[in-house]
Coordinates of C-alpha atoms in Angstrom, one line a residue:
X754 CA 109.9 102.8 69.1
X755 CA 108.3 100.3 66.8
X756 CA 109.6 96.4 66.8
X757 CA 110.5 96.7 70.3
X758 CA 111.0 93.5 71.8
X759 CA 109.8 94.4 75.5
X760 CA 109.0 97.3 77.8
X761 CA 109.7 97.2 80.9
X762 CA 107.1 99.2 83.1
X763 CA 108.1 99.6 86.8
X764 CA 110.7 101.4 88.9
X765 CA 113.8 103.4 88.2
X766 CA 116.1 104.3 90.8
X767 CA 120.0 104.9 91.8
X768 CA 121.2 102.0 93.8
X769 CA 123.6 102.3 96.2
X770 CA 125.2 98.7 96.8
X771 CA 127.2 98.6 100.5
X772 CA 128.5 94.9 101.4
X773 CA 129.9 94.7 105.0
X774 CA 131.0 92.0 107.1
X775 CA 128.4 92.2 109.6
X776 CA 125.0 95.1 109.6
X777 CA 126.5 97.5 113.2
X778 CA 123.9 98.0 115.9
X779 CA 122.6 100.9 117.3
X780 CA 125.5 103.9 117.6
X781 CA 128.0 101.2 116.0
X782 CA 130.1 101.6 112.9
X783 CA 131.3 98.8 110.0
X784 CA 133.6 99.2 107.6
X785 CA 132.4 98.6 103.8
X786 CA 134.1 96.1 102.2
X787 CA 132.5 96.9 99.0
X788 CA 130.3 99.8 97.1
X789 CA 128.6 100.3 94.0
X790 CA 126.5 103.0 92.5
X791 CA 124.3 101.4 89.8
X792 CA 121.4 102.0 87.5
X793 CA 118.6 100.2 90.0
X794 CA 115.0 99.7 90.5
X795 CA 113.1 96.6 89.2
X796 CA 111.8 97.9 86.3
X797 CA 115.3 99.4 84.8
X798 CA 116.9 96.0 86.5
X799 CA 114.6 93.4 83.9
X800 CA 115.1 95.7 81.2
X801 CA 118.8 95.6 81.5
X802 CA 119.0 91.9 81.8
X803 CA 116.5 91.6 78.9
X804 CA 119.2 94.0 77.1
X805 CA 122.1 91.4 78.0
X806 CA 119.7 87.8 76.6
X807 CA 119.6 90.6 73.5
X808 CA 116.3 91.9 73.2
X809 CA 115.5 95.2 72.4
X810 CA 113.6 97.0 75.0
X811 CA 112.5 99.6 76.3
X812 CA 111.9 101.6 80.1
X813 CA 108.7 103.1 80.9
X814 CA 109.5 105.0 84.7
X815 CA 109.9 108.2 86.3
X816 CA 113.0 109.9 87.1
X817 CA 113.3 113.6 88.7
X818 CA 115.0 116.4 86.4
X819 CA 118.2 116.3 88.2
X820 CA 121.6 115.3 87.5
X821 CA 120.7 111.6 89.3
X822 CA 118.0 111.1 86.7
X823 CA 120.6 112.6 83.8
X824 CA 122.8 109.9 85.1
X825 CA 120.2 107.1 85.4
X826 CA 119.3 107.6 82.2
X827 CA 123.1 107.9 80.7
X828 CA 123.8 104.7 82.0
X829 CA 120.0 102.7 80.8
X830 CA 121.4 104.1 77.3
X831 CA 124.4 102.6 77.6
X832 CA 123.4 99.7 78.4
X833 CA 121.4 99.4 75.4
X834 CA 117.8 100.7 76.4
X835 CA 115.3 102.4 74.8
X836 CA 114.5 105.2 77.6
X837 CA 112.5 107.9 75.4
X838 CA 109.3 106.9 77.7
X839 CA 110.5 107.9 80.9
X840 CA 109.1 110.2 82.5
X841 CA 111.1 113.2 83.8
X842 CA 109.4 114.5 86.6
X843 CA 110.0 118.2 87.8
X844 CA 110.1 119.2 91.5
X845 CA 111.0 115.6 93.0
X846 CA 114.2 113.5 93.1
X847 CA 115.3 110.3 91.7
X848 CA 114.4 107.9 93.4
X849 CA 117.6 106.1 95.9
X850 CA 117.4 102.5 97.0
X851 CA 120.5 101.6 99.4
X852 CA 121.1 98.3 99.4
X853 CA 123.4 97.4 102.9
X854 CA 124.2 93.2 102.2
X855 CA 126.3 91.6 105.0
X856 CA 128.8 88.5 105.1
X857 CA 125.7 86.3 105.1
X858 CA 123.8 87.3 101.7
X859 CA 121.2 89.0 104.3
X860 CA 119.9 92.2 102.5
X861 CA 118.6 95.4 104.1
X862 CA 117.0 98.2 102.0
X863 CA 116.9 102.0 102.9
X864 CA 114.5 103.4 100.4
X865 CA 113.8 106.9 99.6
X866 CA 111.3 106.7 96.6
X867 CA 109.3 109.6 96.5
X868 CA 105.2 109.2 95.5
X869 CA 106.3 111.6 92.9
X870 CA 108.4 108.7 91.2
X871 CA 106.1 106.4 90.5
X872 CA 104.2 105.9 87.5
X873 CA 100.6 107.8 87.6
X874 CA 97.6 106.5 85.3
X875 CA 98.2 109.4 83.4
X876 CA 102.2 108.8 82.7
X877 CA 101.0 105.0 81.0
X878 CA 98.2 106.8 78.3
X879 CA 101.1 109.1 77.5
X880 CA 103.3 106.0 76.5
X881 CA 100.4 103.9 74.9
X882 CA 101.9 103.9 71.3
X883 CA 105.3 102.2 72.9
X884 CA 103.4 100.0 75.2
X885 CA 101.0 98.6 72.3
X886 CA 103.7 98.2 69.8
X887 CA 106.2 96.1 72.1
X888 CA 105.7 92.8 71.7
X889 CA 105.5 92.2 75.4
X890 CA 104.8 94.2 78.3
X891 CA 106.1 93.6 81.6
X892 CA 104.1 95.1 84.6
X893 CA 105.7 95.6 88.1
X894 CA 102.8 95.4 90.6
X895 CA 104.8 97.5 93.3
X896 CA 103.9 100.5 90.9
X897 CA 100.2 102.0 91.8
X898 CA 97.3 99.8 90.6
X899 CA 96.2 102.4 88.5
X900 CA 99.0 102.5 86.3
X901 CA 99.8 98.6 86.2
X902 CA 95.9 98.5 85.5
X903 CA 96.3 101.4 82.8
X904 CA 99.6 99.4 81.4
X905 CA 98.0 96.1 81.5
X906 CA 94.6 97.3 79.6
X907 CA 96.6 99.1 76.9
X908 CA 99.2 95.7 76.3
X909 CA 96.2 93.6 76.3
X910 CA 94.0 95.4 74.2
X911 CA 96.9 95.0 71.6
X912 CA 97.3 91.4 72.1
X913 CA 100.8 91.6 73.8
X914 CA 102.2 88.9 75.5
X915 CA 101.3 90.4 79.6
X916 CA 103.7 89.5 82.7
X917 CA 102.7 90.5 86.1
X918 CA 105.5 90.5 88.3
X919 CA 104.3 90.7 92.1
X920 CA 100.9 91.2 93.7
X921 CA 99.1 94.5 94.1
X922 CA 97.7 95.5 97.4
X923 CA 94.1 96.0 96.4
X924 CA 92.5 92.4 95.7
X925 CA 89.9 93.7 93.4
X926 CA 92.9 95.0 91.5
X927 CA 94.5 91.4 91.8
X928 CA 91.2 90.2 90.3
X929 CA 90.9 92.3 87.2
X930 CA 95.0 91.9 86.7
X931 CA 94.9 87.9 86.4
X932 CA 92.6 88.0 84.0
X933 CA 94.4 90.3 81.9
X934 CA 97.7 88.7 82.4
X935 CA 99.5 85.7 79.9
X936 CA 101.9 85.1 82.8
X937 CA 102.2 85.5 86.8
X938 CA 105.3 85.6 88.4
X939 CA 105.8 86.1 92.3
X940 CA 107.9 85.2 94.9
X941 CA 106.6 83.5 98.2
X942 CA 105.6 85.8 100.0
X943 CA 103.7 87.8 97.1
X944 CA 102.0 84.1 96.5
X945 CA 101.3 84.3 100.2
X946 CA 99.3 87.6 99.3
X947 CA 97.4 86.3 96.2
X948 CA 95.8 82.8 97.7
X949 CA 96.5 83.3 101.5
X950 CA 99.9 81.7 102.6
X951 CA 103.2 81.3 101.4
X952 CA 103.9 77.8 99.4
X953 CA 106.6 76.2 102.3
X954 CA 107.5 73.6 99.8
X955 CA 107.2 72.2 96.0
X956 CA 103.8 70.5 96.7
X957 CA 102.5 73.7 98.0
X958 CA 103.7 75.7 95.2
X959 CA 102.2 74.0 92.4
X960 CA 98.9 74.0 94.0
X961 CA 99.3 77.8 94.3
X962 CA 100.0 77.1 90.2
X963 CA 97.6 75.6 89.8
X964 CA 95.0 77.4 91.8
X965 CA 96.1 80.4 89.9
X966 CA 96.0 79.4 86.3
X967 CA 92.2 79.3 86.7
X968 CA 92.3 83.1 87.8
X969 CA 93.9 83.9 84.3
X970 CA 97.0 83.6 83.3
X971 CA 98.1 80.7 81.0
X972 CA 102.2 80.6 83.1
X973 CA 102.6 81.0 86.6
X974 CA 105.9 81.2 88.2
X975 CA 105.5 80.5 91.7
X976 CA 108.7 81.1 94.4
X977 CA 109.1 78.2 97.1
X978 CA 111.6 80.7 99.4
X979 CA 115.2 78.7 99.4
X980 CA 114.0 75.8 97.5
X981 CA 113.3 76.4 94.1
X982 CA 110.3 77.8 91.8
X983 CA 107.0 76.2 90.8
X984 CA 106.1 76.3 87.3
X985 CA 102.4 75.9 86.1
X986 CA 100.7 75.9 82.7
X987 CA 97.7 74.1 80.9
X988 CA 98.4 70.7 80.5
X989 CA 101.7 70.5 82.7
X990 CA 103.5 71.2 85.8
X991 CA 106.8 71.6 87.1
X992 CA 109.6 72.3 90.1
X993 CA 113.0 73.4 89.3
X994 CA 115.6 73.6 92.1
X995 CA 117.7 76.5 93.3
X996 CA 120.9 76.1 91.7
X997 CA 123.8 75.3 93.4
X998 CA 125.4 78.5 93.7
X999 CA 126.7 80.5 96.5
X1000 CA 124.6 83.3 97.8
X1001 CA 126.2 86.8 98.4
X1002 CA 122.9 88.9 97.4
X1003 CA 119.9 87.7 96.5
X1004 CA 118.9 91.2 95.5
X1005 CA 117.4 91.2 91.6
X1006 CA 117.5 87.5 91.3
X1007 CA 113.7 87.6 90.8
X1008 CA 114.1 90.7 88.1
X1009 CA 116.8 88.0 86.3
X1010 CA 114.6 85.3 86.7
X1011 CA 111.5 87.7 85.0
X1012 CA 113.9 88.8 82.4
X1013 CA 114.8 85.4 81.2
X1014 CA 111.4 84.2 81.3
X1015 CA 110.1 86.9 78.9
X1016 CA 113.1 86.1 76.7
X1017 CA 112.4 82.4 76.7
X1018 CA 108.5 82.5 75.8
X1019 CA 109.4 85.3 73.0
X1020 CA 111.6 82.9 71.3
X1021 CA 108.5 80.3 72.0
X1022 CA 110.8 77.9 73.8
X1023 CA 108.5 74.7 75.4
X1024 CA 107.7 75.9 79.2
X1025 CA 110.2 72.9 81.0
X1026 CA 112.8 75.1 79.2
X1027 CA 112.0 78.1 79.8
X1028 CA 111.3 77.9 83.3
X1029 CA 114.7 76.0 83.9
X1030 CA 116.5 79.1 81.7
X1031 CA 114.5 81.2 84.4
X1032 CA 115.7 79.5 87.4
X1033 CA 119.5 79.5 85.7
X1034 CA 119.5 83.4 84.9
X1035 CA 118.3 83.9 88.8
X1036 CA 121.4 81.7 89.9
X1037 CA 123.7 83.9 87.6
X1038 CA 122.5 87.0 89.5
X1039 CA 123.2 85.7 93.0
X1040 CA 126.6 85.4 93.5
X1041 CA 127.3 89.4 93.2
X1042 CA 126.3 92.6 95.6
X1043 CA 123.5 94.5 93.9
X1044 CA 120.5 93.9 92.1
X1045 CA 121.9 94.7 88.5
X1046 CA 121.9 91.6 86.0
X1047 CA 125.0 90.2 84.9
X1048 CA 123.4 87.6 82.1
X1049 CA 125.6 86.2 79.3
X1050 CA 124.9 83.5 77.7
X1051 CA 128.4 81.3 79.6
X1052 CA 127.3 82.6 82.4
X1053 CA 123.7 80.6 82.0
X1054 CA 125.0 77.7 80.7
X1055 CA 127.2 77.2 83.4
X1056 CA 123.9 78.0 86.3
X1057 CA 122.0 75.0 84.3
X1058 CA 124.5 72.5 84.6
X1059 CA 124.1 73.4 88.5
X1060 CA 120.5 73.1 88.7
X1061 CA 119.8 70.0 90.5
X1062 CA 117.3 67.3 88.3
X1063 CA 113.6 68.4 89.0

């Protein structure tokens, strides 16, 4: 497990992708126009599109022992992730996040993630070597505040590069993460949760930057909701528009978007970059059903040139 590039610490889950015309009301059927059954959840979904940008990295979830969590795995491995430090829970199944996307890019989730499957304080000190000797740590806040807490401690203690992706739902936990955290990312309404509304435009979101910085981090990613994201460091500022690309899910665009940040500050790119590469990796994730990353580096190039000029 040493030299890892990343870990990824969040959820693992099978994701069942249905894309129909239109959602059917009550005792109404649809026809699906499109399925997929896919390696999902957000952690397993940034470490395979940090996989894709080529960084080595690892998963640190929790999948049952049962032939879902075989499979999970199977594919993670495939894909070119390190999974030895995920948990394999007995007496629980995988978790199962259906993902029901109509003709209109409007999503609808069905989840069925048991309490066993997420990560206890507990499962993060059992994986403390891995987490310490990646050289970043990337900490889903929809996992218990315990664990993120426990995960967070352990990369900072090390002096790994920290993201927080999201906002926890304790805000004394919010107030201990920041200050252990390099970087903040969340999307509006998440922002909403942290300083008290969502950003409505650019303006709004790089006060909410800004406001943040001083709680900690030394990046913040803010999301203005079908506009673009704010971007704010020491020293500088900055909003890069959605790119111009047509929208069938929006589903893991933020987990492609967290992905290629991490890649960007590893290779110590200069923040306008990096938060443009961001923005461009998010774009490249939009225009398919699912939440799975589909990052190349053609497929990037082409979402910058459509990024409108900041």
């Amino acid at each position: 497990m040493a030299g890892l590039d990343a870990i990824a610490v969040g959820q693992v889950a099978r994701d069942l992708v249905l894309l129909v015309d239109e959602v059917p009301g009550a005792s109404r059927a649809a026809l699906v126009r499109r399925r997929r059954e896919l390696l999902g959840g957000k952690g397993a979904n940034q470490a395979v599109g940090l996989a894709q940008l080529g960084a080595r990295v690892g998963l640190l979830g929790v999948v049952g022992l049962d032939e879902v969590g075989d499979r999970l795995l199977g594919q993670a491995r495939s894909d070119g992730i390190d999974v030895a430090p995920v948990v394999r829970r007995e007496g629980t199944p995988s978790a199962l996040i259906v993902d029901v996307v109509d003709a209109h890019g409007r999503w609808r989730y069905l989840e069925d993630i048991p309490e066993e499957t997420l990560l206890t304080e507990a499962d993060v000190a059992g994986a403390e070597d891995v987490v310490r000797a990646a050289r970043a740590v990337l900490v889903q806040l929809q996992q218990p505040l315990p664990a993120a807490l426990a995960a967070a401690r352990c990369a900072r203690a090390a002096d790994r590069l920290v993201l927080l992706d999201g906002a926890p739902d304790d805000p004394d936990g919010a107030t201990e993460l920041l200050t252990l955290a390099d970087v903040l990312r969340a999307d509006a309404r998440e922002a909403g949760l942290i300083v008290g509304d969502p950003p409505k435009d650019a303006d709004a979101g790089l006060r909410a930057g800004r406001e943040l910085l001083g709680r900690g981090p030394s990046l913040v990613a803010i999301e203005v909701a079908g506009e673009g994201n704010a971007f704010a460091w020491p020293g500088g500022e900055l909003f890069v528009p959605l790119s111009e690309t047509p929208t069938v899910d929006t589903t893991g665009a933020g987990d492609a978007f967290v992905a290629a940040l991490t890649v960007g500050l590893l290779r110590g790119d200069p923040p306008e970059r990096t938060a443009r590469y961001a923005v461009a990796a998010a774009g490249a994730t939009v225009g398919h059903p699912g939440g799975r990353p589909a990052l190349s580096a053609a497929a990037i190039e082409e979402q910058l040139a459509r990024i409108p000029a900041s």
